[in-house]
PDB file of C-alpha atoms in Angstrom:
ATOM      1  CA  MET A 142     -47.113  45.926 -23.435  1.00  0.00           C
ATOM      2  CA  THR A 143     -47.639  45.457 -19.351  1.00  0.00           C
ATOM      3  CA  SER A 144     -47.134  42.446 -18.180  1.00  0.00           C
ATOM      4  CA  PRO A 145     -49.516  40.992 -15.700  1.00  0.00           C
ATOM      5  CA  ALA A 146     -47.212  40.942 -12.300  1.00  0.00           C
ATOM      6  CA  SER A 147     -46.781  44.857 -13.076  1.00  0.00           C
ATOM      7  CA  THR A 148     -50.590  45.745 -12.544  1.00  0.00           C
ATOM      8  CA  PRO A 149     -52.419  47.128  -9.791  1.00  0.00           C
ATOM      9  CA  THR A 150     -54.494  43.543  -9.588  1.00  0.00           C
ATOM     10  CA  ALA A 151     -51.947  41.501  -9.440  1.00  0.00           C
ATOM     11  CA  PRO A 152     -49.205  40.256  -7.515  1.00  0.00           C
ATOM     12  CA  ASP A 153     -45.509  41.383  -7.739  1.00  0.00           C
ATOM     13  CA  ARG A 154     -42.079  40.496  -7.139  1.00  0.00           C
ATOM     14  CA  ASN A 155     -41.824  42.799  -4.027  1.00  0.00           C
ATOM     15  CA  LEU A 156     -44.711  40.389  -2.264  1.00  0.00           C
ATOM     16  CA  ALA A 157     -42.134  37.785  -1.841  1.00  0.00           C
ATOM     17  CA  LEU A 158     -40.230  38.953   0.977  1.00  0.00           C
ATOM     18  CA  GLU A 159     -42.745  40.080   3.334  1.00  0.00           C
ATOM     19  CA  LEU A 160     -44.861  37.326   2.904  1.00  0.00           C
ATOM     20  CA  VAL A 161     -41.342  35.950   4.880  1.00  0.00           C
ATOM     21  CA  ARG A 162     -41.897  38.276   7.774  1.00  0.00           C
ATOM     22  CA  VAL A 163     -45.343  36.375   8.371  1.00  0.00           C
ATOM     23  CA  THR A 164     -43.688  33.243   8.081  1.00  0.00           C
ATOM     24  CA  GLU A 165     -41.181  33.818  10.481  1.00  0.00           C
ATOM     25  CA  ALA A 166     -43.290  35.097  12.696  1.00  0.00           C
ATOM     26  CA  ALA A 167     -45.162  32.206  13.146  1.00  0.00           C
ATOM     27  CA  ALA A 168     -42.088  30.147  12.868  1.00  0.00           C
ATOM     28  CA  ILE A 169     -40.968  32.578  16.190  1.00  0.00           C
ATOM     29  CA  ALA A 170     -44.295  32.029  18.235  1.00  0.00           C
ATOM     30  CA  GLY A 171     -45.137  28.805  17.386  1.00  0.00           C
ATOM     31  CA  ALA A 172     -41.798  27.327  18.123  1.00  0.00           C
ATOM     32  CA  ARG A 173     -42.354  28.540  22.135  1.00  0.00           C
ATOM     33  CA  TRP A 174     -44.323  25.666  22.184  1.00  0.00           C
ATOM     34  CA  VAL A 175     -41.468  22.862  20.315  1.00  0.00           C
ATOM     35  CA  GLY A 176     -41.558  19.577  22.788  1.00  0.00           C
ATOM     36  CA  ALA A 177     -44.414  21.016  25.833  1.00  0.00           C
ATOM     37  CA  GLY A 178     -46.841  18.685  24.206  1.00  0.00           C
ATOM     38  CA  ASP A 179     -49.613  20.765  23.306  1.00  0.00           C
ATOM     39  CA  LYS A 180     -49.852  21.095  20.542  1.00  0.00           C
ATOM     40  CA  ASN A 181     -53.495  23.563  20.236  1.00  0.00           C
ATOM     41  CA  ARG A 182     -51.445  25.976  22.195  1.00  0.00           C
ATOM     42  CA  ALA A 183     -48.793  25.961  19.609  1.00  0.00           C
ATOM     43  CA  ASP A 184     -51.476  26.728  16.507  1.00  0.00           C
ATOM     44  CA  GLY A 185     -53.149  29.248  17.990  1.00  0.00           C
ATOM     45  CA  ALA A 186     -49.491  30.991  19.171  1.00  0.00           C
ATOM     46  CA  ALA A 187     -49.087  30.070  15.185  1.00  0.00           C
ATOM     47  CA  VAL A 188     -52.508  31.766  13.702  1.00  0.00           C
ATOM     48  CA  ASP A 189     -51.972  34.794  16.210  1.00  0.00           C
ATOM     49  CA  ALA A 190     -48.813  35.657  14.919  1.00  0.00           C
ATOM     50  CA  MET A 191     -49.520  35.186  11.624  1.00  0.00           C
ATOM     51  CA  ARG A 192     -52.797  37.041  11.289  1.00  0.00           C
ATOM     52  CA  THR A 193     -50.826  40.216  13.330  1.00  0.00           C
ATOM     53  CA  PHE A 194     -48.480  40.433  10.847  1.00  0.00           C
ATOM     54  CA  MET A 195     -50.468  39.332   7.758  1.00  0.00           C
ATOM     55  CA  ASP A 196     -52.104  42.552   8.242  1.00  0.00           C
ATOM     56  CA  THR A 197     -49.277  44.899   7.401  1.00  0.00           C
ATOM     57  CA  VAL A 198     -48.536  42.681   3.984  1.00  0.00           C
ATOM     58  CA  ARG A 199     -49.603  45.272   0.844  1.00  0.00           C
ATOM     59  CA  MET A 200     -52.470  43.280  -0.765  1.00  0.00           C
ATOM     60  CA  ASN A 201     -55.767  42.322  -0.862  1.00  0.00           C
ATOM     61  CA  GLY A 202     -56.375  38.771   0.490  1.00  0.00           C
ATOM     62  CA  THR A 203     -59.116  36.342   0.881  1.00  0.00           C
ATOM     63  CA  VAL A 204     -58.377  32.829   2.144  1.00  0.00           C
ATOM     64  CA  VAL A 205     -59.162  30.055   0.770  1.00  0.00           C
ATOM     65  CA  ILE A 206     -57.401  27.576   2.181  1.00  0.00           C
ATOM     66  CA  GLY A 207     -57.206  28.775   5.908  1.00  0.00           C
ATOM     67  CA  GLU A 208     -57.235  26.549   9.351  1.00  0.00           C
ATOM     68  CA  GLY A 209     -61.174  25.716   8.205  1.00  0.00           C
ATOM     69  CA  GLU A 210     -63.105  24.037  10.440  1.00  0.00           C
ATOM     70  CA  LYS A 211     -60.791  20.970  10.759  1.00  0.00           C
ATOM     71  CA  ASP A 212     -59.078  23.283  13.248  1.00  0.00           C
ATOM     72  CA  GLU A 213     -61.624  24.903  14.402  1.00  0.00           C
ATOM     73  CA  ALA A 214     -59.753  28.261  14.347  1.00  0.00           C
ATOM     74  CA  PRO A 215     -61.222  31.608  15.282  1.00  0.00           C
ATOM     75  CA  MET A 216     -58.927  33.388  12.710  1.00  0.00           C
ATOM     76  CA  LEU A 217     -57.817  32.910   9.670  1.00  0.00           C
ATOM     77  CA  PHE A 218     -60.587  31.161   8.413  1.00  0.00           C
ATOM     78  CA  ASN A 219     -61.864  30.679   4.575  1.00  0.00           C
ATOM     79  CA  GLY A 220     -63.124  33.850   3.386  1.00  0.00           C
ATOM     80  CA  GLU A 221     -61.498  36.440   5.329  1.00  0.00           C
ATOM     81  CA  SER A 222     -60.116  38.806   4.564  1.00  0.00           C
ATOM     82  CA  VAL A 223     -56.569  39.141   4.901  1.00  0.00           C
ATOM     83  CA  GLY A 224     -53.217  41.998   4.445  1.00  0.00           C
ATOM     84  CA  ASP A 225     -53.616  45.402   4.405  1.00  0.00           C
ATOM     85  CA  GLY A 226     -56.478  45.931   1.691  1.00  0.00           C
ATOM     86  CA  THR A 227     -53.981  48.685  -0.769  1.00  0.00           C
ATOM     87  CA  GLY A 228     -52.091  45.857  -3.165  1.00  0.00           C
ATOM     88  CA  PRO A 229     -53.292  43.183  -5.775  1.00  0.00           C
ATOM     89  CA  ASP A 230     -56.689  41.459  -5.321  1.00  0.00           C
ATOM     90  CA  VAL A 231     -54.981  38.141  -4.645  1.00  0.00           C
ATOM     91  CA  ASP A 232     -56.129  34.333  -3.374  1.00  0.00           C
ATOM     92  CA  VAL A 233     -54.211  33.330   0.155  1.00  0.00           C
ATOM     93  CA  ALA A 234     -53.597  29.411   1.655  1.00  0.00           C
ATOM     94  CA  VAL A 235     -52.009  29.503   5.041  1.00  0.00           C
ATOM     95  CA  ASP A 236     -50.906  26.916   7.394  1.00  0.00           C
ATOM     96  CA  PRO A 237     -49.692  28.795  10.043  1.00  0.00           C
ATOM     97  CA  ILE A 238     -48.134  24.931  11.119  1.00  0.00           C
ATOM     98  CA  ASP A 239     -47.856  22.191   9.084  1.00  0.00           C
ATOM     99  CA  GLY A 240     -46.714  19.627  11.507  1.00  0.00           C
ATOM    100  CA  THR A 241     -48.754  20.857  14.923  1.00  0.00           C
ATOM    101  CA  ARG A 242     -48.121  17.070  16.513  1.00  0.00           C
ATOM    102  CA  LEU A 243     -44.418  17.542  15.383  1.00  0.00           C
ATOM    103  CA  THR A 244     -43.881  20.675  16.726  1.00  0.00           C
ATOM    104  CA  ALA A 245     -46.324  19.585  20.383  1.00  0.00           C
ATOM    105  CA  LEU A 246     -43.608  16.453  19.767  1.00  0.00           C
ATOM    106  CA  GLY A 247     -40.183  17.649  19.286  1.00  0.00           C
ATOM    107  CA  TYR A 248     -39.967  16.406  15.905  1.00  0.00           C
ATOM    108  CA  ASN A 249     -38.851  17.011  12.864  1.00  0.00           C
ATOM    109  CA  ASN A 250     -40.578  18.856   9.747  1.00  0.00           C
ATOM    110  CA  ALA A 251     -42.340  21.348  11.219  1.00  0.00           C
ATOM    111  CA  LEU A 252     -42.881  24.074   9.405  1.00  0.00           C
ATOM    112  CA  ALA A 253     -45.510  28.037   9.193  1.00  0.00           C
ATOM    113  CA  VAL A 254     -46.603  28.211   5.366  1.00  0.00           C
ATOM    114  CA  PHE A 255     -47.889  30.994   3.502  1.00  0.00           C
ATOM    115  CA  ALA A 256     -48.670  31.040  -0.502  1.00  0.00           C
ATOM    116  CA  VAL A 257     -50.540  33.676  -2.949  1.00  0.00           C
ATOM    117  CA  ALA A 258     -51.378  33.481  -5.827  1.00  0.00           C
ATOM    118  CA  GLU A 259     -53.571  35.844  -7.956  1.00  0.00           C
ATOM    119  CA  LYS A 260     -57.524  36.044  -7.201  1.00  0.00           C
ATOM    120  CA  GLY A 261     -59.492  32.942  -8.711  1.00  0.00           C
ATOM    121  CA  SER A 262     -56.169  30.847  -9.730  1.00  0.00           C
ATOM    122  CA  MET A 263     -56.456  28.683  -6.229  1.00  0.00           C
ATOM    123  CA  TYR A 264     -58.587  24.892  -6.890  1.00  0.00           C
ATOM    124  CA  ASP A 265     -61.042  24.571  -4.940  1.00  0.00           C
ATOM    125  CA  PRO A 266     -61.710  21.505  -3.360  1.00  0.00           C
ATOM    126  CA  SER A 267     -65.918  21.710  -1.818  1.00  0.00           C
ATOM    127  CA  ALA A 268     -64.906  20.136   1.275  1.00  0.00           C
ATOM    128  CA  VAL A 269     -63.252  17.612   0.241  1.00  0.00           C
ATOM    129  CA  PHE A 270     -59.608  17.122   2.602  1.00  0.00           C
ATOM    130  CA  TYR A 271     -57.706  14.676   1.140  1.00  0.00           C
ATOM    131  CA  MET A 272     -56.447  13.390  -2.140  1.00  0.00           C
ATOM    132  CA  GLU A 273     -53.846  10.729  -3.020  1.00  0.00           C
ATOM    133  CA  LYS A 274     -51.028  12.846  -4.507  1.00  0.00           C
ATOM    134  CA  MET A 275     -47.522  12.617  -6.081  1.00  0.00           C
ATOM    135  CA  VAL A 276     -44.847  15.084  -6.504  1.00  0.00           C
ATOM    136  CA  VAL A 277     -41.405  14.647  -8.337  1.00  0.00           C
ATOM    137  CA  GLY A 278     -38.800  16.879  -9.236  1.00  0.00           C
ATOM    138  CA  PRO A 279     -38.630  18.276 -12.610  1.00  0.00           C
ATOM    139  CA  GLU A 280     -35.884  15.656 -13.655  1.00  0.00           C
ATOM    140  CA  ALA A 281     -38.669  12.883 -13.853  1.00  0.00           C
ATOM    141  CA  ALA A 282     -42.046  15.421 -14.205  1.00  0.00           C
ATOM    142  CA  GLU A 283     -42.528  14.831 -17.496  1.00  0.00           C
ATOM    143  CA  TYR A 284     -42.188  10.523 -17.440  1.00  0.00           C
ATOM    144  CA  VAL A 285     -44.722   9.712 -14.151  1.00  0.00           C
ATOM    145  CA  ASP A 286     -48.356   9.402 -14.447  1.00  0.00           C
ATOM    146  CA  LEU A 287     -50.175   8.779 -11.057  1.00  0.00           C
ATOM    147  CA  ARG A 288     -52.508   6.546 -12.673  1.00  0.00           C
ATOM    148  CA  LEU A 289     -49.427   4.235 -13.658  1.00  0.00           C
ATOM    149  CA  PRO A 290     -48.855   1.408 -11.112  1.00  0.00           C
ATOM    150  CA  VAL A 291     -46.551   2.326  -8.070  1.00  0.00           C
ATOM    151  CA  ALA A 292     -43.598  -0.150  -9.030  1.00  0.00           C
ATOM    152  CA  GLN A 293     -43.466   1.820 -12.885  1.00  0.00           C
ATOM    153  CA  ASN A 294     -43.712   5.109 -11.386  1.00  0.00           C
ATOM    154  CA  VAL A 295     -41.299   4.673  -9.099  1.00  0.00           C
ATOM    155  CA  SER A 296     -38.778   2.933 -12.204  1.00  0.00           C
ATOM    156  CA  LEU A 297     -38.609   6.133 -14.012  1.00  0.00           C
ATOM    157  CA  VAL A 298     -37.970   7.895 -11.960  1.00  0.00           C
ATOM    158  CA  ALA A 299     -35.199   5.716 -11.411  1.00  0.00           C
ATOM    159  CA  LYS A 300     -34.296   5.976 -14.646  1.00  0.00           C
ATOM    160  CA  ALA A 301     -35.491   9.834 -15.287  1.00  0.00           C
ATOM    161  CA  LEU A 302     -32.892   9.987 -12.325  1.00  0.00           C
ATOM    162  CA  ASP A 303     -30.069   7.837 -13.676  1.00  0.00           C
ATOM    163  CA  LYS A 304     -29.846   5.743 -10.570  1.00  0.00           C
ATOM    164  CA  PRO A 305     -30.834   2.425 -10.000  1.00  0.00           C
ATOM    165  CA  VAL A 306     -34.438   1.289  -8.274  1.00  0.00           C
ATOM    166  CA  SER A 307     -32.723   0.485  -5.172  1.00  0.00           C
ATOM    167  CA  GLN A 308     -31.561   3.826  -4.419  1.00  0.00           C
ATOM    168  CA  VAL A 309     -34.777   6.181  -5.002  1.00  0.00           C
ATOM    169  CA  THR A 310     -36.232   7.130  -2.211  1.00  0.00           C
ATOM    170  CA  VAL A 311     -39.961   7.661  -1.213  1.00  0.00           C
ATOM    171  CA  CYS A 312     -41.847  10.164   1.435  1.00  0.00           C
ATOM    172  CA  VAL A 313     -44.759   8.260   2.793  1.00  0.00           C
ATOM    173  CA  LEU A 314     -46.836   9.785   5.601  1.00  0.00           C
ATOM    174  CA  GLU A 315     -46.860   6.946   8.409  1.00  0.00           C
ATOM    175  CA  ARG A 316     -50.384   6.014   8.413  1.00  0.00           C
ATOM    176  CA  PRO A 317     -52.337   2.134   8.361  1.00  0.00           C
ATOM    177  CA  ARG A 318     -53.875   3.451   5.362  1.00  0.00           C
ATOM    178  CA  HIS A 319     -50.522   3.440   3.517  1.00  0.00           C
ATOM    179  CA  GLU A 320     -49.050  -0.202   4.499  1.00  0.00           C
ATOM    180  CA  PRO A 321     -50.565  -1.573   1.646  1.00  0.00           C
ATOM    181  CA  LEU A 322     -48.486   1.321  -0.638  1.00  0.00           C
ATOM    182  CA  VAL A 323     -45.454   0.744   1.062  1.00  0.00           C
ATOM    183  CA  GLN A 324     -45.362  -2.764   0.259  1.00  0.00           C
ATOM    184  CA  GLU A 325     -45.595  -1.432  -3.654  1.00  0.00           C
ATOM    185  CA  ILE A 326     -42.565   0.516  -3.448  1.00  0.00           C
ATOM    186  CA  ARG A 327     -40.249  -1.909  -0.907  1.00  0.00           C
ATOM    187  CA  ASP A 328     -41.723  -4.699  -3.607  1.00  0.00           C
ATOM    188  CA  ALA A 329     -40.220  -2.244  -6.437  1.00  0.00           C
ATOM    189  CA  GLY A 330     -37.674  -2.716  -4.871  1.00  0.00           C
ATOM    190  CA  ALA A 331     -37.233   1.397  -4.028  1.00  0.00           C
ATOM    191  CA  ARG A 332     -36.612   3.224  -0.269  1.00  0.00           C
ATOM    192  CA  VAL A 333     -39.311   4.611   2.308  1.00  0.00           C
ATOM    193  CA  LYS A 334     -38.810   7.471   4.409  1.00  0.00           C
ATOM    194  CA  PHE A 335     -41.454   7.755   7.032  1.00  0.00           C
ATOM    195  CA  ILE A 336     -43.091  11.546   7.563  1.00  0.00           C
ATOM    196  CA  MET A 337     -45.399  11.631  10.666  1.00  0.00           C
ATOM    197  CA  ASP A 338     -47.383  14.799   9.547  1.00  0.00           C
ATOM    198  CA  GLY A 339     -46.094  17.384   7.682  1.00  0.00           C
ATOM    199  CA  ASP A 340     -46.487  16.445   3.731  1.00  0.00           C
ATOM    200  CA  VAL A 341     -46.282  19.904   2.681  1.00  0.00           C
ATOM    201  CA  ALA A 342     -42.767  19.528   3.895  1.00  0.00           C
ATOM    202  CA  GLY A 343     -41.971  16.367   2.825  1.00  0.00           C
ATOM    203  CA  ALA A 344     -43.421  17.040  -0.965  1.00  0.00           C
ATOM    204  CA  ILE A 345     -41.325  20.095  -1.895  1.00  0.00           C
ATOM    205  CA  ALA A 346     -38.529  17.748  -0.620  1.00  0.00           C
ATOM    206  CA  ALA A 347     -39.246  15.507  -3.508  1.00  0.00           C
ATOM    207  CA  ALA A 348     -39.730  18.312  -6.176  1.00  0.00           C
ATOM    208  CA  ARG A 349     -36.132  19.605  -4.915  1.00  0.00           C
ATOM    209  CA  GLY A 350     -34.622  16.734  -4.528  1.00  0.00           C
ATOM    210  CA  ALA A 351     -33.942  17.116  -1.138  1.00  0.00           C
ATOM    211  CA  GLY A 352     -33.382  13.794   1.121  1.00  0.00           C
ATOM    212  CA  VAL A 353     -36.015  11.699  -1.020  1.00  0.00           C
ATOM    213  CA  ASP A 354     -36.730  11.727  -4.825  1.00  0.00           C
ATOM    214  CA  MET A 355     -40.701  11.580  -4.464  1.00  0.00           C
ATOM    215  CA  LEU A 356     -43.349  11.843  -2.931  1.00  0.00           C
ATOM    216  CA  LEU A 357     -46.677   9.567  -2.743  1.00  0.00           C
ATOM    217  CA  GLY A 358     -49.639   8.789  -0.944  1.00  0.00           C
ATOM    218  CA  THR A 359     -53.141  10.327   1.140  1.00  0.00           C
ATOM    219  CA  GLY A 360     -52.911  13.668   2.477  1.00  0.00           C
ATOM    220  CA  GLY A 361     -54.379  16.686   3.130  1.00  0.00           C
ATOM    221  CA  THR A 362     -56.275  18.643  -0.116  1.00  0.00           C
ATOM    222  CA  PRO A 363     -55.661  22.163   1.285  1.00  0.00           C
ATOM    223  CA  GLU A 364     -51.765  21.081   1.706  1.00  0.00           C
ATOM    224  CA  GLY A 365     -52.026  20.101  -2.246  1.00  0.00           C
ATOM    225  CA  ILE A 366     -52.217  23.285  -3.052  1.00  0.00           C
ATOM    226  CA  ILE A 367     -50.187  24.930  -1.341  1.00  0.00           C
ATOM    227  CA  ALA A 368     -47.478  22.675  -2.122  1.00  0.00           C
ATOM    228  CA  ALA A 369     -48.252  23.441  -5.563  1.00  0.00           C
ATOM    229  CA  CYS A 370     -47.608  26.702  -5.450  1.00  0.00           C
ATOM    230  CA  ALA A 371     -43.789  25.486  -4.305  1.00  0.00           C
ATOM    231  CA  VAL A 372     -43.729  22.864  -7.032  1.00  0.00           C
ATOM    232  CA  LYS A 373     -44.281  25.301  -9.876  1.00  0.00           C
ATOM    233  CA  ALA A 374     -40.622  27.537  -8.628  1.00  0.00           C
ATOM    234  CA  THR A 375     -39.166  24.327  -8.939  1.00  0.00           C
ATOM    235  CA  GLY A 376     -39.699  22.659 -12.535  1.00  0.00           C
ATOM    236  CA  GLY A 377     -41.544  19.763 -10.088  1.00  0.00           C
ATOM    237  CA  MET A 378     -44.387  18.440 -10.507  1.00  0.00           C
ATOM    238  CA  ILE A 379     -47.971  17.318  -8.227  1.00  0.00           C
ATOM    239  CA  GLN A 380     -50.533  15.507  -9.575  1.00  0.00           C
ATOM    240  CA  GLY A 381     -53.430  15.309  -7.391  1.00  0.00           C
ATOM    241  CA  ARG A 382     -57.071  12.836  -7.058  1.00  0.00           C
ATOM    242  CA  LEU A 383     -59.821  13.470  -4.744  1.00  0.00           C
ATOM    243  CA  ALA A 384     -60.221  10.760  -2.503  1.00  0.00           C
ATOM    244  CA  PRO A 385     -63.280  11.805  -0.220  1.00  0.00           C
ATOM    245  CA  ILE A 386     -63.261   9.752   3.510  1.00  0.00           C
ATOM    246  CA  ASP A 387     -67.509   8.560   3.155  1.00  0.00           C
ATOM    247  CA  ASP A 388     -70.305   8.916   0.854  1.00  0.00           C
ATOM    248  CA  ALA A 389     -71.428  11.525   2.105  1.00  0.00           C
ATOM    249  CA  GLU A 390     -67.698  13.902   0.960  1.00  0.00           C
ATOM    250  CA  ARG A 391     -68.680  12.052  -2.203  1.00  0.00           C
ATOM    251  CA  GLN A 392     -71.981  13.323  -2.917  1.00  0.00           C
ATOM    252  CA  LYS A 393     -70.800  16.874  -1.785  1.00  0.00           C
ATOM    253  CA  ALA A 394     -68.198  16.546  -4.151  1.00  0.00           C
ATOM    254  CA  VAL A 395     -70.651  14.816  -7.188  1.00  0.00           C
ATOM    255  CA  ASP A 396     -72.499  17.757  -6.339  1.00  0.00           C
ATOM    256  CA  ALA A 397     -70.184  20.631  -7.096  1.00  0.00           C
ATOM    257  CA  GLY A 398     -69.016  19.262 -10.053  1.00  0.00           C
ATOM    258  CA  HIS A 399     -65.893  17.280  -9.567  1.00  0.00           C
ATOM    259  CA  ASP A 400     -65.063  14.227 -12.070  1.00  0.00           C
ATOM    260  CA  LEU A 401     -63.602  12.179  -9.302  1.00  0.00           C
ATOM    261  CA  ASP A 402     -61.276   9.882 -11.284  1.00  0.00           C
ATOM    262  CA  ARG A 403     -59.790  12.771 -12.912  1.00  0.00           C
ATOM    263  CA  VAL A 404     -55.672  13.637 -12.496  1.00  0.00           C
ATOM    264  CA  LEU A 405     -55.354  16.890 -11.543  1.00  0.00           C
ATOM    265  CA  THR A 406     -52.286  18.662 -12.450  1.00  0.00           C
ATOM    266  CA  THR A 407     -49.551  21.166 -11.370  1.00  0.00           C
ATOM    267  CA  SER A 408     -51.491  23.812 -12.998  1.00  0.00           C
ATOM    268  CA  ASP A 409     -55.134  22.670 -12.244  1.00  0.00           C
ATOM    269  CA  LEU A 410     -54.425  23.161  -8.568  1.00  0.00           C
ATOM    270  CA  VAL A 411     -53.002  26.327  -9.303  1.00  0.00           C
ATOM    271  CA  THR A 412     -53.747  28.043 -12.922  1.00  0.00           C
ATOM    272  CA  THR A 413     -51.557  30.535 -12.455  1.00  0.00           C
ATOM    273  CA  ASP A 414     -47.708  31.263 -12.809  1.00  0.00           C
ATOM    274  CA  ASN A 415     -47.517  34.687 -10.958  1.00  0.00           C
ATOM    275  CA  CYS A 416     -47.603  32.949  -7.203  1.00  0.00           C
ATOM    276  CA  TYR A 417     -45.431  32.663  -4.517  1.00  0.00           C
ATOM    277  CA  PHE A 418     -44.660  30.244  -1.619  1.00  0.00           C
ATOM    278  CA  ALA A 419     -42.977  30.935   1.908  1.00  0.00           C
ATOM    279  CA  ALA A 420     -41.549  28.796   4.031  1.00  0.00           C
ATOM    280  CA  THR A 421     -39.857  29.084   7.570  1.00  0.00           C
ATOM    281  CA  GLY A 422     -38.610  26.229   9.956  1.00  0.00           C
ATOM    282  CA  ILE A 423     -39.942  25.641  13.054  1.00  0.00           C
ATOM    283  CA  THR A 424     -38.187  22.738  13.862  1.00  0.00           C
ATOM    284  CA  ASP A 425     -35.491  20.375  12.086  1.00  0.00           C
ATOM    285  CA  GLY A 426     -35.777  19.221   8.903  1.00  0.00           C
ATOM    286  CA  ASP A 427     -35.038  17.575   5.506  1.00  0.00           C
ATOM    287  CA  LEU A 428     -35.836  21.232   4.064  1.00  0.00           C
ATOM    288  CA  LEU A 429     -35.100  24.061   6.700  1.00  0.00           C
ATOM    289  CA  LYS A 430     -33.550  24.350   9.698  1.00  0.00           C
ATOM    290  CA  GLY A 431     -35.627  25.334  12.667  1.00  0.00           C
ATOM    291  CA  VAL A 432     -35.865  28.210  15.086  1.00  0.00           C
ATOM    292  CA  ARG A 433     -32.412  28.306  17.314  1.00  0.00           C
ATOM    293  CA  TYR A 434     -32.035  30.292  20.651  1.00  0.00           C
ATOM    294  CA  GLN A 435     -29.062  32.358  20.781  1.00  0.00           C
ATOM    295  CA  ARG A 436     -28.675  34.933  24.313  1.00  0.00           C
ATOM    296  CA  ASP A 437     -29.944  37.225  23.113  1.00  0.00           C
ATOM    297  CA  HIS A 438     -31.445  36.751  19.734  1.00  0.00           C
ATOM    298  CA  LEU A 439     -33.285  34.223  17.640  1.00  0.00           C
ATOM    299  CA  ILE A 440     -32.250  32.639  14.165  1.00  0.00           C
ATOM    300  CA  THR A 441     -34.887  31.643  11.577  1.00  0.00           C
ATOM    301  CA  GLU A 442     -33.994  30.074   8.175  1.00  0.00           C
ATOM    302  CA  SER A 443     -37.152  30.734   5.471  1.00  0.00           C
ATOM    303  CA  ILE A 444     -37.080  29.666   1.959  1.00  0.00           C
ATOM    304  CA  VAL A 445     -39.032  32.215   0.055  1.00  0.00           C
ATOM    305  CA  MET A 446     -40.380  31.010  -4.275  1.00  0.00           C
ATOM    306  CA  ARG A 447     -41.684  32.767  -6.986  1.00  0.00           C
ATOM    307  CA  ALA A 448     -43.223  30.331  -9.719  1.00  0.00           C
ATOM    308  CA  GLN A 449     -42.989  32.950 -12.350  1.00  0.00           C
ATOM    309  CA  SER A 450     -39.730  33.731 -12.097  1.00  0.00           C
ATOM    310  CA  GLY A 451     -38.320  30.304 -11.040  1.00  0.00           C
ATOM    311  CA  THR A 452     -36.415  31.927  -8.301  1.00  0.00           C
ATOM    312  CA  VAL A 453     -36.202  29.907  -4.855  1.00  0.00           C
ATOM    313  CA  ARG A 454     -33.764  32.113  -2.221  1.00  0.00           C
ATOM    314  CA  ILE A 455     -33.369  30.620   1.820  1.00  0.00           C
ATOM    315  CA  VAL A 456     -33.822  32.940   4.372  1.00  0.00           C
ATOM    316  CA  GLU A 457     -31.674  32.764   7.244  1.00  0.00           C
ATOM    317  CA  ALA A 458     -32.664  35.884   9.888  1.00  0.00           C
ATOM    318  CA  GLU A 459     -31.664  36.823  13.394  1.00  0.00           C
ATOM    319  CA  HIS A 460     -34.296  38.471  15.449  1.00  0.00           C
ATOM    320  CA  ARG A 461     -33.948  40.415  18.584  1.00  0.00           C
ATOM    321  CA  ALA A 462     -35.431  38.760  21.699  1.00  0.00           C
ATOM    322  CA  GLU A 463     -36.103  41.333  23.043  1.00  0.00           C
ATOM    323  CA  LYS A 464     -38.352  42.885  20.227  1.00  0.00           C
ATOM    324  CA  TRP A 465     -40.580  39.406  20.716  1.00  0.00           C
ATOM    325  CA  GLY A 466     -40.953  38.873  24.127  1.00  0.00           C
ATOM    326  CA  ARG A 467     -45.031  38.974  23.388  1.00  0.00           C
ATOM    327  CA  TRP A 468     -44.015  35.846  21.373  1.00  0.00           C
ATOM    328  CA  ILE A 469     -41.354  33.680  22.443  1.00  0.00           C
ATOM    329  CA  SER A 470     -42.566  34.381  26.216  1.00  0.00           C
ATOM    330  CA  GLU A 471     -45.960  33.185  28.354  1.00  0.00           C
TER     331      GLU A 471
END
């Protein structure tokens, strides 16, 4: 019997390392603007590089999670066809820089990210840009529930990890809207680790136990769907619930048939296990090192994950600087 991964219409294992080349290019281009204070130029450079390299990937892709209207990007928009057109039919989710502000200010945890899954398998949020999220690693995946009180979920994570609540670290986006959440976490006895932006990195760190034990809070719906591709490979769990920002967005969601009380699981966000996630560090972070510059070459660190096999690879690469002149100089 032919497996889905070997059919011409489904992505196969060879796709994984092709995706890394794309995120490496975006990271190298974006890293030129680290600390330069201009997030738009950083994002524009990363978008340009990602789009250029994406056309070399053997796939017939459609962008379903792209730069979108919030970034007013001229390319990598939803519905755009990407890839060289010869490979499998796939959904594509991209964020050339998850953390443009982090890049512009030289802060940690900026990544270039790229996720691919079988066509029709990525969740369509119908222009609801935010969702409540909870992410944990495999040890706690079967115990927690977004509908439970925060203190109870924290306690369940502590029990699953066999450590006191005082040693549980929760990753939270630093936003005024999260002040009540932060107080609940601290009242439960756990620690809070703030991130300024880039909750894809935070979600994966929580799923892998890389410095944090869980992620909580409201963040971007597209980032949640991208993160789900990675979480599937770790055996961890992401849960989400749509969080419209106003009555107009709420009505759009209802008209599209969404149940706003429904808790979405990892498999709701990405329905197939035949999916991939790749990311390359732009600045140093808990997950990956950023782009480093040597005299005549650059060094990148990437992660590539394949959910079907549960394989997670860390890829360190050296790139001759002279080959990247377009991307590392004005």
